[in-house]
Short mmCIF file of C-alpha atoms in Angstrom, two decimals:
data_model
loop_
_atom_site.label_atom_id
_atom_site.label_comp_id
_atom_site.label_asym_id
_atom_site.label_seq_id
_atom_site.Cartn_x
_atom_site.Cartn_y
_atom_site.Cartn_z
CA UNK A 20 -1.84 21.19 -10.03
CA UNK A 21 1.93 21.71 -9.56
CA UNK A 22 1.72 22.61 -5.59
CA UNK A 23 -0.20 19.46 -5.12
CA UNK A 24 2.40 17.27 -6.79
CA UNK A 25 5.03 19.01 -4.54
CA UNK A 26 3.20 18.18 -1.79
CA UNK A 27 2.65 14.44 -2.69
CA UNK A 28 6.41 13.98 -3.94
CA UNK A 29 7.40 15.69 -0.78
CA UNK A 30 5.61 13.54 1.46
CA UNK A 31 6.92 10.42 -0.39
CA UNK A 32 10.59 11.58 -0.88
CA UNK A 33 11.24 13.52 2.34
CA UNK A 34 9.27 11.97 4.76
CA UNK A 35 9.28 7.95 3.88
CA UNK A 36 12.53 8.24 1.92
CA UNK A 37 11.18 6.50 -0.97
CA UNK A 38 13.40 7.55 -3.64
CA UNK A 39 16.47 6.46 -1.41
CA UNK A 40 14.75 3.40 -0.53
CA UNK A 41 13.84 1.96 -4.00
CA UNK A 42 17.17 2.90 -5.49
CA UNK A 43 19.25 1.22 -2.27
CA UNK A 44 17.14 -2.00 -2.75
CA UNK A 45 17.76 -2.04 -6.23
CA UNK A 46 21.42 -1.16 -5.83
CA UNK A 47 22.00 -3.83 -2.87
CA UNK A 48 20.29 -6.83 -4.64
CA UNK A 49 21.94 -6.50 -7.74
CA UNK A 50 25.42 -5.76 -5.93
CA UNK A 51 24.27 -9.24 -4.12
CA UNK A 52 23.59 -10.89 -7.23
CA UNK A 53 27.01 -10.62 -8.74
CA UNK A 54 28.60 -11.77 -5.69
CA UNK A 55 26.39 -15.06 -5.72
CA UNK A 56 26.46 -15.90 -9.73
CA UNK A 57 30.15 -15.26 -9.88
CA UNK A 58 31.94 -12.59 -12.21
CA UNK A 59 31.57 -14.58 -15.97
CA UNK A 60 30.75 -11.78 -18.21
CA UNK A 61 28.35 -14.12 -20.22
CA UNK A 62 26.74 -15.73 -17.47
CA UNK A 63 26.03 -12.07 -15.94
CA UNK A 64 24.87 -10.24 -19.64
CA UNK A 65 22.61 -13.50 -19.71
CA UNK A 66 20.67 -12.68 -16.45
CA UNK A 67 21.50 -9.53 -15.27
CA UNK A 68 19.26 -7.48 -17.55
CA UNK A 69 16.33 -9.71 -16.94
CA UNK A 70 16.81 -9.75 -13.14
CA UNK A 71 16.72 -5.99 -13.41
CA UNK A 72 13.55 -5.92 -14.91
CA UNK A 73 12.17 -8.00 -11.99
CA UNK A 74 13.95 -5.67 -9.22
CA UNK A 75 12.35 -2.72 -10.98
CA UNK A 76 8.88 -3.91 -10.22
CA UNK A 77 9.99 -4.93 -7.07
CA UNK A 78 11.31 -1.62 -6.14
CA UNK A 79 8.17 0.20 -7.75
CA UNK A 80 5.83 -2.05 -5.36
CA UNK A 81 7.96 -0.03 -2.11
CA UNK A 82 5.88 2.50 -0.77
CA UNK A 83 2.28 1.32 -1.99
CA UNK A 84 1.55 0.25 0.94
CA UNK A 85 0.54 3.91 2.40
CA UNK A 86 0.29 5.44 -0.64
CA UNK A 87 -3.54 6.43 -0.37
CA UNK A 88 -3.34 5.95 3.37
CA UNK A 89 -3.66 8.81 5.61
CA UNK A 90 -5.76 11.75 6.63
CA UNK A 91 -6.00 13.67 3.23
CA UNK A 92 -8.48 11.21 0.87
CA UNK A 93 -11.09 13.42 2.55
CA UNK A 94 -9.78 16.77 1.50
CA UNK A 95 -8.85 15.14 -2.17
CA UNK A 96 -12.65 14.38 -2.25
CA UNK A 97 -13.68 17.87 -1.29
CA UNK A 98 -11.05 19.54 -3.30
CA UNK A 99 -11.91 22.06 -5.91
CA UNK A 100 -10.26 19.90 -8.51
CA UNK A 101 -11.15 16.58 -10.43
CA UNK A 102 -10.34 13.28 -8.53
CA UNK A 103 -9.06 11.47 -10.98
CA UNK A 104 -6.56 14.42 -11.46
CA UNK A 105 -5.49 14.21 -8.07
CA UNK A 106 -4.92 10.69 -8.29
CA UNK A 107 -2.89 11.16 -11.46
CA UNK A 108 -0.77 13.52 -9.48
CA UNK A 109 0.00 11.04 -6.86
CA UNK A 110 0.59 8.22 -9.41
CA UNK A 111 3.31 11.07 -11.13
CA UNK A 112 4.48 11.28 -7.49
CA UNK A 113 5.23 7.96 -6.66
CA UNK A 114 6.90 7.38 -10.26
CA UNK A 115 9.15 10.43 -9.94
CA UNK A 116 10.05 9.06 -6.67
CA UNK A 117 10.69 5.48 -7.37
CA UNK A 118 10.33 4.51 -10.82
CA UNK A 119 11.95 7.40 -12.35
CA UNK A 120 15.19 7.31 -10.62
CA UNK A 121 15.61 3.65 -11.18
CA UNK A 122 14.95 4.09 -14.62
CA UNK A 123 17.80 6.64 -14.70
CA UNK A 124 19.71 4.83 -12.13
CA UNK A 125 19.53 1.10 -12.96
CA UNK A 126 20.97 1.27 -16.61
CA UNK A 127 23.54 2.69 -15.16
CA UNK A 128 24.51 0.24 -12.88
CA UNK A 129 24.11 -2.45 -15.34
CA UNK A 130 26.63 -0.50 -17.53
CA UNK A 131 28.99 -0.43 -14.27
CA UNK A 132 28.86 -4.61 -13.83
CA UNK A 133 28.46 -5.36 -17.73
CA UNK A 134 30.59 -5.14 -20.81
CA UNK A 135 29.19 -2.00 -22.11
CA UNK A 136 28.71 -3.19 -25.91
CA UNK A 137 26.36 -6.25 -24.69
CA UNK A 138 23.63 -3.91 -23.49
CA UNK A 139 21.62 -1.78 -26.07
CA UNK A 140 21.21 1.54 -24.60
CA UNK A 141 18.09 2.90 -26.11
CA UNK A 142 16.32 -0.34 -25.23
CA UNK A 143 17.50 -0.16 -22.09
CA UNK A 144 15.96 3.24 -20.79
CA UNK A 145 12.87 3.29 -23.00
CA UNK A 146 11.79 0.04 -21.63
CA UNK A 147 12.61 1.08 -17.65
CA UNK A 148 11.06 4.38 -18.39
CA UNK A 149 7.97 2.94 -19.79
CA UNK A 150 7.70 0.27 -17.15
CA UNK A 151 8.22 2.23 -14.34
CA UNK A 152 5.11 4.23 -15.74
CA UNK A 153 3.00 1.13 -15.86
CA UNK A 154 3.95 0.01 -12.45
CA UNK A 155 3.03 3.35 -10.91
CA UNK A 156 -0.17 3.29 -12.85
CA UNK A 157 -1.03 -0.29 -11.51
CA UNK A 158 0.40 0.14 -8.47
CA UNK A 159 -2.07 3.27 -7.66
CA UNK A 160 -4.96 0.91 -8.66
CA UNK A 161 -3.99 -1.41 -6.19
CA UNK A 162 -3.50 0.93 -3.44
CA UNK A 163 -7.13 2.21 -3.87
CA UNK A 164 -8.58 -1.43 -4.56
CA UNK A 165 -6.76 -2.42 -0.62
CA UNK A 166 -7.74 1.14 0.98
CA UNK A 167 -8.51 0.52 4.37
CA UNK A 168 -7.75 -3.17 5.21
CA UNK A 169 -5.28 -3.84 7.11
CA UNK A 170 -1.93 -4.89 6.30
CA UNK A 171 -2.58 -4.16 3.19
CA UNK A 172 1.02 -4.24 1.39
CA UNK A 173 0.95 -7.88 1.17
CA UNK A 174 -2.53 -7.31 -0.68
CA UNK A 175 -1.62 -5.15 -2.69
CA UNK A 176 1.32 -7.12 -4.22
CA UNK A 177 -0.86 -10.04 -4.58
CA UNK A 178 -3.29 -7.96 -6.52
CA UNK A 179 -0.75 -5.73 -8.42
CA UNK A 180 1.76 -8.68 -9.36
CA UNK A 181 -0.16 -10.28 -12.07
CA UNK A 182 -1.28 -7.22 -13.49
CA UNK A 183 2.31 -6.25 -13.97
CA UNK A 184 3.16 -9.33 -16.10
CA UNK A 185 2.28 -7.84 -19.35
CA UNK A 186 4.78 -4.92 -18.79
CA UNK A 187 7.29 -7.62 -17.77
CA UNK A 188 7.04 -9.62 -20.14
CA UNK A 189 7.27 -7.16 -23.25
CA UNK A 190 9.95 -5.20 -21.12
CA UNK A 191 12.04 -8.27 -20.92
CA UNK A 192 11.39 -9.56 -23.78
CA UNK A 193 12.34 -6.24 -26.09
CA UNK A 194 15.71 -6.17 -23.80
CA UNK A 195 16.27 -9.88 -24.37
CA UNK A 196 15.48 -9.51 -28.23
CA UNK A 197 17.65 -6.34 -28.43
CA UNK A 198 20.44 -8.16 -26.78
CA UNK A 199 20.52 -10.77 -29.47
CA UNK A 200 20.48 -7.71 -32.17
CA UNK A 201 16.50 -9.13 -33.31
CA UNK A 202 14.34 -6.50 -34.14
CA UNK A 203 12.88 -5.25 -30.50
CA UNK A 204 10.36 -2.34 -32.05
CA UNK A 205 7.43 -4.71 -31.54
CA UNK A 206 7.47 -5.65 -28.03
CA UNK A 207 8.11 -2.14 -27.01
CA UNK A 208 5.50 -0.97 -29.12
CA UNK A 209 3.15 -3.25 -27.18
CA UNK A 210 4.93 -1.84 -23.73
CA UNK A 211 3.98 1.63 -24.79
CA UNK A 212 0.85 0.92 -25.63
CA UNK A 213 0.42 -0.68 -22.55
CA UNK A 214 1.81 2.19 -20.48
CA UNK A 215 -0.21 4.66 -22.11
CA UNK A 216 -3.51 2.73 -21.13
CA UNK A 217 -2.44 2.18 -17.93
CA UNK A 218 -1.69 5.96 -17.37
CA UNK A 219 -4.63 7.28 -18.98
CA UNK A 220 -7.46 4.43 -17.27
CA UNK A 221 -6.00 3.86 -13.67
CA UNK A 222 -6.37 7.65 -12.40
CA UNK A 223 -10.26 7.16 -13.19
CA UNK A 224 -10.58 3.78 -11.76
CA UNK A 225 -8.52 4.97 -8.27
CA UNK A 226 -10.97 7.83 -8.16
CA UNK A 227 -14.21 6.06 -8.50
CA UNK A 228 -12.75 3.27 -5.93
CA UNK A 229 -11.64 5.66 -3.70
CA UNK A 230 -14.89 7.81 -3.83
CA UNK A 231 -16.89 4.62 -3.41
CA UNK A 232 -14.65 3.36 -0.32
CA UNK A 233 -14.56 6.73 1.48
CA UNK A 234 -18.14 7.50 1.49
CA UNK A 235 -19.88 4.46 2.36
CA UNK A 236 -17.32 3.43 5.16
CA UNK B 1 -26.31 25.91 -5.43
CA UNK B 2 -26.24 28.39 -8.62
CA UNK B 3 -29.71 29.24 -7.82
CA UNK B 4 -28.28 30.84 -4.84
CA UNK B 5 -25.07 32.43 -6.53
CA UNK B 6 -22.55 31.03 -4.52
CA UNK B 7 -20.75 28.57 -6.40
CA UNK B 8 -18.93 31.50 -8.29
CA UNK B 9 -17.59 32.74 -5.19
CA UNK B 10 -14.82 30.98 -3.99
CA UNK B 11 -12.41 30.92 -6.54
CA UNK B 12 -9.14 32.85 -6.43
CA UNK B 13 -9.59 35.20 -3.28
CA UNK B 14 -6.98 37.22 -1.60
CA UNK B 15 -7.24 36.82 2.34
CA UNK B 16 -10.95 37.80 3.06
CA UNK B 17 -11.02 39.09 6.58
CA UNK B 18 -10.65 43.04 5.33
CA UNK B 19 -12.76 42.86 2.39
CA UNK B 20 -15.85 44.54 1.74
CA UNK B 21 -19.46 42.85 2.72
CA UNK B 22 -19.49 39.97 -0.01
CA UNK B 23 -22.09 38.82 -1.93
CA UNK B 24 -23.06 35.90 0.70
CA UNK B 25 -25.07 38.42 3.03
CA UNK B 26 -27.27 39.66 -0.04
CA UNK B 27 -29.24 36.34 0.54
CA UNK B 28 -30.05 35.54 3.67
CA UNK B 29 -31.34 32.12 2.62
CA UNK B 30 -31.09 28.90 4.24
CA UNK B 31 -27.48 27.70 4.02
CA UNK B 32 -28.15 23.56 4.84
CA UNK B 33 -31.56 21.59 5.04
CA UNK B 34 -31.36 18.62 6.58
CA UNK B 35 -34.67 16.48 6.52
CA UNK B 36 -35.41 12.94 8.09
CA UNK B 37 -31.63 12.30 7.88
CA UNK B 38 -30.43 8.60 9.17
CA UNK B 39 -26.95 7.45 9.09
CA UNK B 40 -26.04 3.78 9.80
CA UNK B 41 -22.94 2.61 10.74
CA UNK B 42 -22.87 -1.33 10.04
CA UNK B 43 -26.22 -2.58 10.98
CA UNK B 44 -27.08 0.09 13.65
CA UNK B 45 -28.72 3.44 12.98
CA UNK B 46 -26.64 6.18 14.67
CA UNK B 47 -28.29 9.44 14.13
CA UNK B 48 -31.71 9.00 13.25
CA UNK B 49 -34.14 10.78 11.95
CA UNK B 50 -32.41 14.39 12.35
CA UNK B 51 -34.37 17.20 10.60
CA UNK B 52 -32.96 21.06 11.14
CA UNK B 53 -32.00 23.98 9.19
CA UNK B 54 -29.30 26.30 9.43
CA UNK B 55 -30.23 29.89 8.27
CA UNK B 56 -27.62 32.49 7.11
CA UNK B 57 -25.49 33.41 9.89
CA UNK B 58 -26.20 30.11 11.95
CA UNK B 59 -24.10 28.45 14.28
CA UNK B 60 -25.17 24.78 15.00
CA UNK B 61 -23.50 22.78 17.75
CA UNK B 62 -23.45 18.97 17.74
CA UNK B 63 -23.47 17.84 21.02
CA UNK B 64 -23.43 14.40 22.71
CA UNK B 65 -21.72 11.58 24.59
CA UNK B 66 -18.71 10.09 22.37
CA UNK B 67 -19.96 7.70 19.59
CA UNK B 68 -23.17 9.50 19.30
CA UNK B 69 -22.66 10.36 15.63
CA UNK B 70 -21.54 13.83 15.64
CA UNK B 71 -18.58 13.15 13.54
CA UNK B 72 -20.76 10.86 11.49
CA UNK B 73 -23.37 13.74 10.57
CA UNK B 74 -20.59 16.09 10.04
CA UNK B 75 -19.13 14.04 7.28
CA UNK B 76 -22.63 13.02 5.88
CA UNK B 77 -23.41 17.10 5.53
CA UNK B 78 -20.30 17.50 4.19
CA UNK B 79 -20.82 14.54 1.41
CA UNK B 80 -17.77 12.29 2.66
CA UNK B 81 -20.72 9.79 4.04
CA UNK B 82 -23.89 7.99 2.54
CA UNK B 83 -27.05 9.02 4.47
CA UNK B 84 -30.56 8.18 4.00
CA UNK B 85 -33.10 11.18 3.88
CA UNK B 86 -32.11 14.31 2.12
CA UNK B 87 -29.24 16.90 2.58
CA UNK B 88 -29.67 19.93 0.76
CA UNK B 89 -26.56 22.11 1.09
CA UNK B 90 -26.77 25.94 -0.36
CA UNK B 91 -23.43 26.73 0.19
CA UNK B 92 -19.83 25.59 -0.18
CA UNK B 93 -18.05 23.93 2.67
CA UNK B 94 -14.68 24.10 4.55
CA UNK B 95 -14.31 20.79 6.00
CA UNK B 96 -12.02 20.60 9.07
CA UNK B 97 -11.73 16.91 10.54
CA UNK B 98 -10.88 16.14 14.29
CA UNK B 99 -7.37 14.32 13.46
CA UNK B 100 -4.75 16.68 14.23
CA UNK B 101 -2.30 17.22 11.41
CA UNK B 102 0.43 14.45 11.12
CA UNK B 103 3.80 15.29 12.50
CA UNK B 104 5.22 15.05 8.97
CA UNK B 105 8.46 17.44 7.70
CA UNK B 106 6.51 19.74 5.83
CA UNK B 107 6.19 23.38 7.20
CA UNK B 108 3.16 24.98 7.61
CA UNK B 109 3.75 27.29 4.63
CA UNK B 110 4.06 24.11 2.55
CA UNK B 111 1.21 22.73 3.95
CA UNK B 112 -0.97 25.72 3.63
CA UNK B 113 0.33 26.22 0.13
CA UNK B 114 -0.99 22.43 -0.65
CA UNK B 115 -4.32 23.21 0.92
CA UNK B 116 -5.06 26.43 -0.69
CA UNK B 117 -3.83 24.77 -4.10
CA UNK B 118 -6.48 21.78 -3.19
CA UNK B 119 -9.17 24.09 -2.87
CA UNK B 120 -8.75 26.18 -5.93
CA UNK B 121 -7.77 29.76 -4.11
CA UNK B 122 -4.31 30.03 -6.03
CA UNK B 123 -1.18 31.44 -3.97
CA UNK B 124 -1.30 31.54 -0.46
CA UNK B 125 -1.90 34.99 0.89
CA UNK B 126 -3.09 36.37 4.35
CA UNK B 127 -4.40 39.70 5.64
CA UNK B 128 -5.11 38.25 8.94
CA UNK B 129 -3.04 35.54 11.13
CA UNK B 130 -5.89 35.28 14.28
CA UNK B 131 -3.52 32.17 15.06
CA UNK B 132 -0.44 33.65 15.27
CA UNK B 133 1.29 30.94 13.34
CA UNK B 134 3.75 33.68 11.15
CA UNK B 135 6.52 32.83 13.31
CA UNK B 136 6.15 29.17 13.06
CA UNK B 137 5.31 29.21 9.13
CA UNK B 138 8.86 27.62 8.45
CA UNK B 139 9.15 25.23 11.57
CA UNK B 140 8.51 21.66 10.12
CA UNK B 141 5.44 20.01 11.67
CA UNK B 142 7.01 17.44 13.35
CA UNK B 143 8.68 20.11 15.93
CA UNK B 144 5.50 21.58 16.59
CA UNK B 145 3.31 20.79 19.58
CA UNK B 146 -0.22 19.56 19.09
CA UNK B 147 -1.64 22.89 19.92
CA UNK B 148 0.55 24.45 17.48
CA UNK B 149 -0.27 21.64 14.99
CA UNK B 150 -4.05 22.75 15.75
CA UNK B 151 -3.45 26.37 14.89
CA UNK B 152 -2.17 25.39 11.98
CA UNK B 153 -4.89 23.13 11.13
CA UNK B 154 -7.49 25.68 11.65
CA UNK B 155 -5.45 28.22 9.59
CA UNK B 156 -6.87 26.47 6.55
CA UNK B 157 -10.06 28.42 7.48
CA UNK B 158 -8.05 31.29 5.94
CA UNK B 159 -6.94 29.73 2.74
CA UNK B 160 -10.25 30.14 0.74
CA UNK B 161 -13.59 31.51 1.27
CA UNK B 162 -16.38 29.31 1.92
CA UNK B 163 -19.64 29.79 3.17
CA UNK B 164 -20.72 26.90 5.42
CA UNK B 165 -17.77 25.91 7.91
CA UNK B 166 -18.04 22.25 9.31
CA UNK B 167 -15.51 22.03 12.52
CA UNK B 168 -15.19 18.94 14.42
CA UNK B 169 -13.60 19.30 18.08
CA UNK B 170 -12.01 22.77 17.02
CA UNK B 171 -11.10 23.81 19.92
CA UNK B 172 -8.99 20.17 20.63
CA UNK B 173 -5.78 21.27 22.06
CA UNK B 174 -5.88 24.86 22.17
CA UNK B 175 -5.08 27.24 24.68
CA UNK B 176 -7.35 30.43 26.11
CA UNK B 177 -5.91 32.57 23.59
CA UNK B 178 -6.20 30.25 20.30
CA UNK B 179 -9.75 29.40 21.62
CA UNK B 180 -10.67 33.32 21.40
CA UNK B 181 -9.15 33.86 18.23
CA UNK B 182 -11.55 30.83 16.73
CA UNK B 183 -14.43 32.26 18.83
CA UNK B 184 -13.65 35.87 16.94
CA UNK B 185 -13.20 34.14 13.55
CA UNK B 186 -16.41 32.18 13.66
CA UNK B 187 -18.14 35.90 14.76
CA UNK B 188 -16.53 37.48 12.04
CA UNK B 189 -17.48 34.83 9.76
CA UNK B 190 -21.21 34.88 10.62
CA UNK B 191 -21.57 38.81 10.60
CA UNK B 192 -20.90 38.13 7.05
CA UNK B 193 -23.57 35.81 6.43
CA UNK B 194 -21.87 32.62 6.74
CA UNK B 195 -23.10 29.78 8.92
CA UNK B 196 -21.16 26.75 11.17
CA UNK B 197 -21.62 23.50 12.54
CA UNK B 198 -19.52 22.69 14.96
CA UNK B 199 -19.23 19.26 16.86
CA UNK B 200 -18.13 19.92 20.26
CA UNK B 201 -17.79 18.57 23.97
CA UNK B 202 -17.22 22.68 25.09
CA UNK B 203 -20.82 23.94 24.21
CA UNK B 204 -19.97 27.20 26.96
CA UNK B 205 -17.46 28.14 24.37
CA UNK B 206 -20.14 29.27 21.67
CA UNK B 207 -22.63 31.44 22.26
CA UNK B 208 -26.01 32.52 20.33
CA UNK B 209 -26.36 29.19 18.62
CA UNK B 210 -28.57 26.22 18.15
CA UNK B 211 -27.72 23.35 19.72
CA UNK B 212 -28.23 19.67 18.24
CA UNK B 213 -27.70 16.92 21.39
CA UNK B 214 -26.86 13.58 19.74
CA UNK B 215 -27.91 10.54 21.75
CA UNK B 216 -25.91 7.24 21.30
CA UNK B 217 -28.37 4.69 20.12
CA UNK B 218 -29.98 2.31 22.69
#
């Protein structure tokens, strides 16, 4: 399974430059926002963490358009491995190429811009990790649902966005609570539960949809 | 499948061409039976009421004009397309689609390792290199010509052992030498009891074969 995962990751990060694309999008948007909002710490501290969550979601959606497109679906269906397992490998590769990079680098960028004392480190990193995991899982589901349709990137965004609202709310909520020195464990626990559920369920759903779409088209 | 004792075969295997007689040949049973198979794309039937049998060591050629449903029939046999009628496979399959390999930055070695992993063959190991791809194994696919990419794709046949080969236009883009290599490979496979179904526009390349002439539906 590692060889399969490495192949997916190579295709995503090297052929399509997904990691660099996502990181550049995230970093440049943050930079531009600082220019437009101004450099007052109070204002930035209030706005930027929430904005970082929104940007994490948007950059996770990058690369979903051709996540499942391409010649290799037949091979995946006929493989001597379980299709949900292969879908999970796709999801893991997408997470590594987009979400993981951002979950590591995003908080660092925030630390550069904002005064360090105003940021809850653990809540930020943990939230970004769990959030990016659920975005990748839901993204896989969206990619499976729009398989074979033309101009599917826009359709995917439309399908995936509403599904991503719960982790977005819990994650940003936990971060805001932590910034105000309030308890952030409850929203983080909800985010964790959501991430676990989507990680387990989405590969099965995607595998079922992919098999059905390929064999009936 | 278990009844014929095939399904335990294709797990981890070293390159198979130099191995001794495999158990496939001990069961000279039919590899595939099609009964009244009809495939519909959209509303019109593409292939209707096809009945045929592929014996062990058999070769079936699918010929016919463009749009007559050769690929669809192969996909149905592979289980990638729903069809009416009964398709009974008594063997595990190798499926090689007609689409050329996409010119990615991956090297043939990486591609074949991935394919071997997908087919449950463990590590990539060769005992034979009929398509002479050894010297391009580490050249990225996007630097290779169409013919060489086709050779790499055909080399998948050596990544894992399968009894029934389904090849869609395998000679596309190949030079005469590579076509000969493919013919020899198919012959070796058949000598060991394996079978093949080949959709092709060049039936003259293949001897000792049954032919199924497909027609474009009216």
